[in-house]
């Protein structure tokens, strides 16, 4: 989706050292005194990205400049669900399409269900970030995509644990009549995931996919009408 100001700043730095040096100002030096101590503190991730996160984000930004360089490129997924995700990867990363994934699955004999913001999940590739995704391995069928506590909605039936998280693409709303609603933050349109509804939102369609990997998989595709 649309790049943030922080994303654009990272594009300006040729190296991690340049990035760290840009964070140092007079106020920081006033509190910490020594420049080298301040740099060492930033390297730990204090008010800064770690080196691994910086390099991963730089790589992702480079990929988004070249939409043909995709995680699913040169991979032919065997599962119908992964085939559908591969088709949607490029338009989601370009911000033309915004897909929400609903899945219900068994993981270690425990039923887990949830809604995943596909574009945000594609971004979650930092190796030092919890619940990161190895998308090449997922598309190749070597790993399985599961809902996690950092996704839009998450529920673990065994522990009765549930989580809800707004993303930069969606705000979660609760309506007394319509239930859960996902509001797209770019065109302010609402997505209604109620399976019994006949209307899923403006410019939004719903497709249920038979998959050998999951108990149930549904994709909500929202065509984004940008305001710029």
mmCIF file of C-alpha atoms in Angstrom:
data_model
loop_
_atom_site.group_PDB
_atom_site.id
_atom_site.type_symbol
_atom_site.label_atom_id
_atom_site.label_comp_id
_atom_site.label_asym_id
_atom_site.label_seq_id
_atom_site.Cartn_x
_atom_site.Cartn_y
_atom_site.Cartn_z
ATOM 1 C CA UNK A 1 0.000 0.000 0.000
ATOM 2 C CA UNK A 2 1.001 3.655 0.187
ATOM 3 C CA UNK A 3 4.483 4.135 1.632
ATOM 4 C CA UNK A 4 4.781 5.994 4.935
ATOM 5 C CA UNK A 5 7.149 8.886 5.604
ATOM 6 C CA UNK A 6 9.390 6.512 7.566
ATOM 7 C CA UNK A 7 9.526 4.163 4.552
ATOM 8 C CA UNK A 8 10.572 7.027 2.305
ATOM 9 C CA UNK A 9 13.267 8.108 4.797
ATOM 10 C CA UNK A 10 14.818 4.631 4.792
ATOM 11 C CA UNK A 11 15.144 4.817 1.027
ATOM 12 C CA UNK A 12 17.508 7.775 1.442
ATOM 13 C CA UNK A 13 20.144 5.876 3.438
ATOM 14 C CA UNK A 14 22.908 3.959 1.690
ATOM 15 C CA UNK A 15 23.916 2.062 4.826
ATOM 16 C CA UNK A 16 22.796 1.193 8.331
ATOM 17 C CA UNK A 17 25.498 3.494 9.716
ATOM 18 C CA UNK A 18 24.026 6.423 7.790
ATOM 19 C CA UNK A 19 20.624 5.602 9.252
ATOM 20 C CA UNK A 20 21.950 5.516 12.838
ATOM 21 C CA UNK A 21 23.856 8.766 12.394
ATOM 22 C CA UNK A 22 20.688 10.466 11.171
ATOM 23 C CA UNK A 23 19.013 9.727 14.523
ATOM 24 C CA UNK A 24 21.571 11.687 16.520
ATOM 25 C CA UNK A 25 20.676 15.255 17.374
ATOM 26 C CA UNK A 26 21.634 17.816 19.967
ATOM 27 C CA UNK A 27 18.912 16.779 22.401
ATOM 28 C CA UNK A 28 19.984 13.111 22.289
ATOM 29 C CA UNK A 29 23.613 14.029 22.906
ATOM 30 C CA UNK A 30 22.553 16.270 25.771
ATOM 31 C CA UNK A 31 20.955 13.276 27.523
ATOM 32 C CA UNK A 32 23.499 10.575 26.635
ATOM 33 C CA UNK A 33 26.636 12.659 26.292
ATOM 34 C CA UNK A 34 28.758 10.327 24.203
ATOM 35 C CA UNK A 35 28.084 9.725 20.494
ATOM 36 C CA UNK A 36 29.465 6.169 20.460
ATOM 37 C CA UNK A 37 27.379 5.161 23.469
ATOM 38 C CA UNK A 38 24.309 6.542 21.746
ATOM 39 C CA UNK A 39 25.074 4.615 18.548
ATOM 40 C CA UNK A 40 25.563 1.417 20.570
ATOM 41 C CA UNK A 41 22.203 1.971 22.251
ATOM 42 C CA UNK A 42 20.462 2.471 18.911
ATOM 43 C CA UNK A 43 21.974 -0.793 17.607
ATOM 44 C CA UNK A 44 20.012 -2.704 20.268
ATOM 45 C CA UNK A 45 16.752 -1.437 18.762
ATOM 46 C CA UNK A 46 16.148 1.355 21.290
ATOM 47 C CA UNK A 47 14.158 3.995 19.383
ATOM 48 C CA UNK A 48 15.640 2.624 16.175
ATOM 49 C CA UNK A 49 15.500 -0.364 13.859
ATOM 50 C CA UNK A 50 17.985 -3.163 14.406
ATOM 51 C CA UNK A 51 20.372 -3.822 11.536
ATOM 52 C CA UNK A 52 18.390 -6.906 10.488
ATOM 53 C CA UNK A 53 15.102 -4.982 10.472
ATOM 54 C CA UNK A 54 16.683 -2.079 8.563
ATOM 55 C CA UNK A 55 18.077 -4.347 5.851
ATOM 56 C CA UNK A 56 14.832 -6.338 5.587
ATOM 57 C CA UNK A 57 12.772 -3.169 5.203
ATOM 58 C CA UNK A 58 15.210 -1.746 2.649
ATOM 59 C CA UNK A 59 14.897 -4.975 0.690
ATOM 60 C CA UNK A 60 11.121 -4.829 0.850
ATOM 61 C CA UNK A 61 11.087 -1.209 -0.336
ATOM 62 C CA UNK A 62 13.319 -2.165 -3.245
ATOM 63 C CA UNK A 63 10.952 -5.007 -4.113
ATOM 64 C CA UNK A 64 7.923 -2.708 -4.090
ATOM 65 C CA UNK A 65 9.679 -0.456 -6.591
ATOM 66 C CA UNK A 66 9.847 -3.470 -8.891
ATOM 67 C CA UNK A 67 6.451 -5.206 -8.607
ATOM 68 C CA UNK A 68 7.672 -8.002 -10.869
ATOM 69 C CA UNK A 69 10.005 -9.170 -8.099
ATOM 70 C CA UNK A 70 7.463 -11.126 -6.109
ATOM 71 C CA UNK A 71 7.716 -13.738 -3.375
ATOM 72 C CA UNK A 72 5.653 -16.063 -5.569
ATOM 73 C CA UNK A 73 7.716 -15.427 -8.692
ATOM 74 C CA UNK A 74 8.872 -18.627 -10.455
ATOM 75 C CA UNK A 75 6.841 -20.721 -7.984
ATOM 76 C CA UNK A 76 3.781 -22.717 -9.013
ATOM 77 C CA UNK A 77 1.793 -23.445 -5.841
ATOM 78 C CA UNK A 78 -0.013 -26.771 -5.789
ATOM 79 C CA UNK A 79 -2.788 -25.792 -3.370
ATOM 80 C CA UNK A 80 -5.722 -23.786 -4.822
ATOM 81 C CA UNK A 81 -5.613 -21.319 -1.911
ATOM 82 C CA UNK A 82 -1.928 -20.547 -2.497
ATOM 83 C CA UNK A 83 -2.616 -20.191 -6.212
ATOM 84 C CA UNK A 84 -5.232 -17.542 -5.419
ATOM 85 C CA UNK A 85 -2.820 -15.726 -3.079
ATOM 86 C CA UNK A 86 -0.106 -15.754 -5.729
ATOM 87 C CA UNK A 87 -2.483 -14.115 -8.206
ATOM 88 C CA UNK A 88 -3.289 -11.419 -5.675
ATOM 89 C CA UNK A 89 0.246 -10.697 -4.463
ATOM 90 C CA UNK A 90 1.172 -8.032 -7.010
ATOM 91 C CA UNK A 91 -2.083 -5.987 -6.878
ATOM 92 C CA UNK A 92 -2.028 -6.100 -3.060
ATOM 93 C CA UNK A 93 1.533 -4.843 -2.896
ATOM 94 C CA UNK A 94 0.734 -2.095 -5.383
ATOM 95 C CA UNK A 95 -2.313 -1.043 -3.363
ATOM 96 C CA UNK A 96 -4.744 -1.671 -6.210
ATOM 97 C CA UNK A 97 -6.405 -4.518 -4.335
ATOM 98 C CA UNK A 98 -6.707 -5.153 -0.610
ATOM 99 C CA UNK A 99 -7.397 -8.754 0.389
ATOM 100 C CA UNK A 100 -8.526 -9.968 3.801
ATOM 101 C CA UNK A 101 -8.004 -13.681 4.418
ATOM 102 C CA UNK A 102 -10.299 -15.610 6.736
ATOM 103 C CA UNK A 103 -9.078 -19.039 7.725
ATOM 104 C CA UNK A 104 -10.048 -21.768 10.130
ATOM 105 C CA UNK A 105 -7.498 -24.525 10.624
ATOM 106 C CA UNK A 106 -6.049 -27.131 12.949
ATOM 107 C CA UNK A 107 -2.595 -26.550 14.403
ATOM 108 C CA UNK A 108 -1.289 -29.231 16.749
ATOM 109 C CA UNK A 109 -4.859 -30.523 17.157
ATOM 110 C CA UNK A 110 -6.058 -27.056 18.180
ATOM 111 C CA UNK A 111 -8.526 -25.099 16.093
ATOM 112 C CA UNK A 112 -7.281 -21.622 15.234
ATOM 113 C CA UNK A 113 -9.220 -19.068 13.253
ATOM 114 C CA UNK A 114 -8.712 -15.476 12.252
ATOM 115 C CA UNK A 115 -8.671 -12.716 9.688
ATOM 116 C CA UNK A 116 -5.381 -11.695 8.052
ATOM 117 C CA UNK A 117 -4.602 -8.398 6.317
ATOM 118 C CA UNK A 118 -2.764 -9.929 3.344
ATOM 119 C CA UNK A 119 -0.740 -6.838 2.421
ATOM 120 C CA UNK A 120 0.406 -6.339 6.004
ATOM 121 C CA UNK A 121 1.295 -10.031 6.305
ATOM 122 C CA UNK A 122 3.394 -9.720 3.125
ATOM 123 C CA UNK A 123 5.315 -6.968 4.878
ATOM 124 C CA UNK A 124 5.951 -9.075 7.958
ATOM 125 C CA UNK A 125 9.182 -10.548 6.682
ATOM 126 C CA UNK A 126 11.716 -9.206 9.214
ATOM 127 C CA UNK A 127 13.614 -12.164 10.605
ATOM 128 C CA UNK A 128 13.891 -10.503 14.041
ATOM 129 C CA UNK A 129 10.159 -9.770 14.138
ATOM 130 C CA UNK A 130 7.767 -12.079 15.985
ATOM 131 C CA UNK A 131 5.372 -14.002 13.753
ATOM 132 C CA UNK A 132 7.312 -13.111 10.591
ATOM 133 C CA UNK A 133 6.405 -14.979 7.396
ATOM 134 C CA UNK A 134 8.712 -16.780 4.995
ATOM 135 C CA UNK A 135 6.536 -16.203 1.946
ATOM 136 C CA UNK A 136 8.727 -18.051 -0.520
ATOM 137 C CA UNK A 137 8.488 -21.159 1.677
ATOM 138 C CA UNK A 138 4.716 -20.655 2.057
ATOM 139 C CA UNK A 139 4.134 -20.391 -1.697
ATOM 140 C CA UNK A 140 6.396 -23.397 -2.266
ATOM 141 C CA UNK A 141 4.335 -25.455 0.192
ATOM 142 C CA UNK A 142 7.239 -25.865 2.622
ATOM 143 C CA UNK A 143 5.548 -23.870 5.389
ATOM 144 C CA UNK A 144 1.905 -23.231 6.276
ATOM 145 C CA UNK A 145 0.329 -19.820 6.794
ATOM 146 C CA UNK A 146 -1.589 -19.527 10.071
ATOM 147 C CA UNK A 147 -3.475 -16.676 11.763
ATOM 148 C CA UNK A 148 -1.374 -15.169 14.568
ATOM 149 C CA UNK A 149 -2.049 -12.882 17.562
ATOM 150 C CA UNK A 150 -0.732 -9.911 15.551
ATOM 151 C CA UNK A 151 -3.216 -10.312 12.683
ATOM 152 C CA UNK A 152 -6.532 -8.475 12.339
ATOM 153 C CA UNK A 153 -8.479 -11.037 14.356
ATOM 154 C CA UNK A 154 -7.199 -14.192 16.043
ATOM 155 C CA UNK A 155 -8.903 -16.909 18.090
ATOM 156 C CA UNK A 156 -7.461 -20.037 19.714
ATOM 157 C CA UNK A 157 -10.253 -22.456 20.644
ATOM 158 C CA UNK A 158 -8.143 -24.446 23.138
ATOM 159 C CA UNK A 159 -6.958 -21.492 25.222
ATOM 160 C CA UNK A 160 -9.997 -19.295 24.426
ATOM 161 C CA UNK A 161 -7.458 -16.600 23.595
ATOM 162 C CA UNK A 162 -8.562 -13.890 21.201
ATOM 163 C CA UNK A 163 -6.851 -10.787 19.821
ATOM 164 C CA UNK A 164 -7.875 -7.929 17.571
ATOM 165 C CA UNK A 165 -5.490 -5.468 15.955
ATOM 166 C CA UNK A 166 -5.979 -2.491 13.705
ATOM 167 C CA UNK A 167 -3.504 -2.349 10.823
ATOM 168 C CA UNK A 168 -2.393 0.527 8.655
ATOM 169 C CA UNK A 169 -4.864 -0.772 6.059
ATOM 170 C CA UNK A 170 -7.861 -1.534 8.279
ATOM 171 C CA UNK A 171 -9.667 -0.316 11.372
ATOM 172 C CA UNK A 172 -11.862 -2.850 13.157
ATOM 173 C CA UNK A 173 -15.365 -1.666 14.018
ATOM 174 C CA UNK A 174 -18.163 -3.428 15.893
ATOM 175 C CA UNK A 175 -21.719 -2.745 14.785
ATOM 176 C CA UNK A 176 -24.696 -3.976 16.883
ATOM 177 C CA UNK A 177 -26.561 -5.022 13.734
ATOM 178 C CA UNK A 178 -23.815 -6.008 11.275
ATOM 179 C CA UNK A 179 -21.213 -7.380 13.700
ATOM 180 C CA UNK A 180 -17.518 -7.032 12.834
ATOM 181 C CA UNK A 181 -16.674 -4.485 10.117
ATOM 182 C CA UNK A 182 -13.275 -3.764 8.583
ATOM 183 C CA UNK A 183 -12.885 -0.143 7.451
ATOM 184 C CA UNK A 184 -10.263 0.430 4.767
ATOM 185 C CA UNK A 185 -8.047 3.334 5.837
ATOM 186 C CA UNK A 186 -7.330 4.514 2.288
ATOM 187 C CA UNK A 187 -10.806 4.907 0.786
ATOM 188 C CA UNK A 188 -12.837 4.654 4.046
ATOM 189 C CA UNK A 189 -15.053 1.896 2.614
ATOM 190 C CA UNK A 190 -16.377 -0.836 4.910
ATOM 191 C CA UNK A 191 -15.898 -4.576 4.384
ATOM 192 C CA UNK A 192 -18.611 -6.779 5.928
ATOM 193 C CA UNK A 193 -17.284 -10.313 6.547
ATOM 194 C CA UNK A 194 -20.643 -11.751 7.694
ATOM 195 C CA UNK A 195 -20.969 -14.969 5.611
ATOM 196 C CA UNK A 196 -24.772 -14.709 5.692
ATOM 197 C CA UNK A 197 -24.775 -11.221 4.189
ATOM 198 C CA UNK A 198 -25.611 -10.634 0.544
ATOM 199 C CA UNK A 199 -23.513 -7.451 0.446
ATOM 200 C CA UNK A 200 -19.884 -7.501 1.547
ATOM 201 C CA UNK A 201 -19.122 -3.835 0.952
ATOM 202 C CA UNK A 202 -18.601 -1.368 -1.892
ATOM 203 C CA UNK A 203 -16.135 -2.769 -4.452
ATOM 204 C CA UNK A 204 -15.786 -5.912 -2.329
ATOM 205 C CA UNK A 205 -16.294 -9.555 -3.308
ATOM 206 C CA UNK A 206 -16.120 -12.815 -1.354
ATOM 207 C CA UNK A 207 -14.787 -16.173 -2.526
ATOM 208 C CA UNK A 208 -14.539 -19.418 -0.551
ATOM 209 C CA UNK A 209 -11.751 -21.766 -1.615
ATOM 210 C CA UNK A 210 -11.418 -25.509 -1.108
ATOM 211 C CA UNK A 211 -7.961 -26.208 0.315
ATOM 212 C CA UNK A 212 -6.258 -29.361 1.561
ATOM 213 C CA UNK A 213 -4.313 -27.249 4.079
ATOM 214 C CA UNK A 214 -7.210 -25.671 5.980
ATOM 215 C CA UNK A 215 -10.662 -26.448 7.320
ATOM 216 C CA UNK A 216 -12.026 -23.287 5.704
ATOM 217 C CA UNK A 217 -10.555 -20.430 3.687
ATOM 218 C CA UNK A 218 -12.346 -17.288 2.476
ATOM 219 C CA UNK A 219 -10.930 -14.277 0.621
ATOM 220 C CA UNK A 220 -12.499 -10.819 0.749
ATOM 221 C CA UNK A 221 -11.156 -8.749 -2.164
ATOM 222 C CA UNK A 222 -11.593 -4.995 -1.929
ATOM 223 C CA UNK A 223 -10.735 -2.797 -4.918
ATOM 224 C CA UNK A 224 -9.196 0.333 -3.383
ATOM 225 C CA UNK A 225 -10.385 3.701 -4.606
ATOM 226 C CA UNK A 226 -7.510 5.943 -3.599
ATOM 227 C CA UNK A 227 -8.036 9.554 -2.614
ATOM 228 C CA UNK A 228 -4.875 10.841 -4.241
#
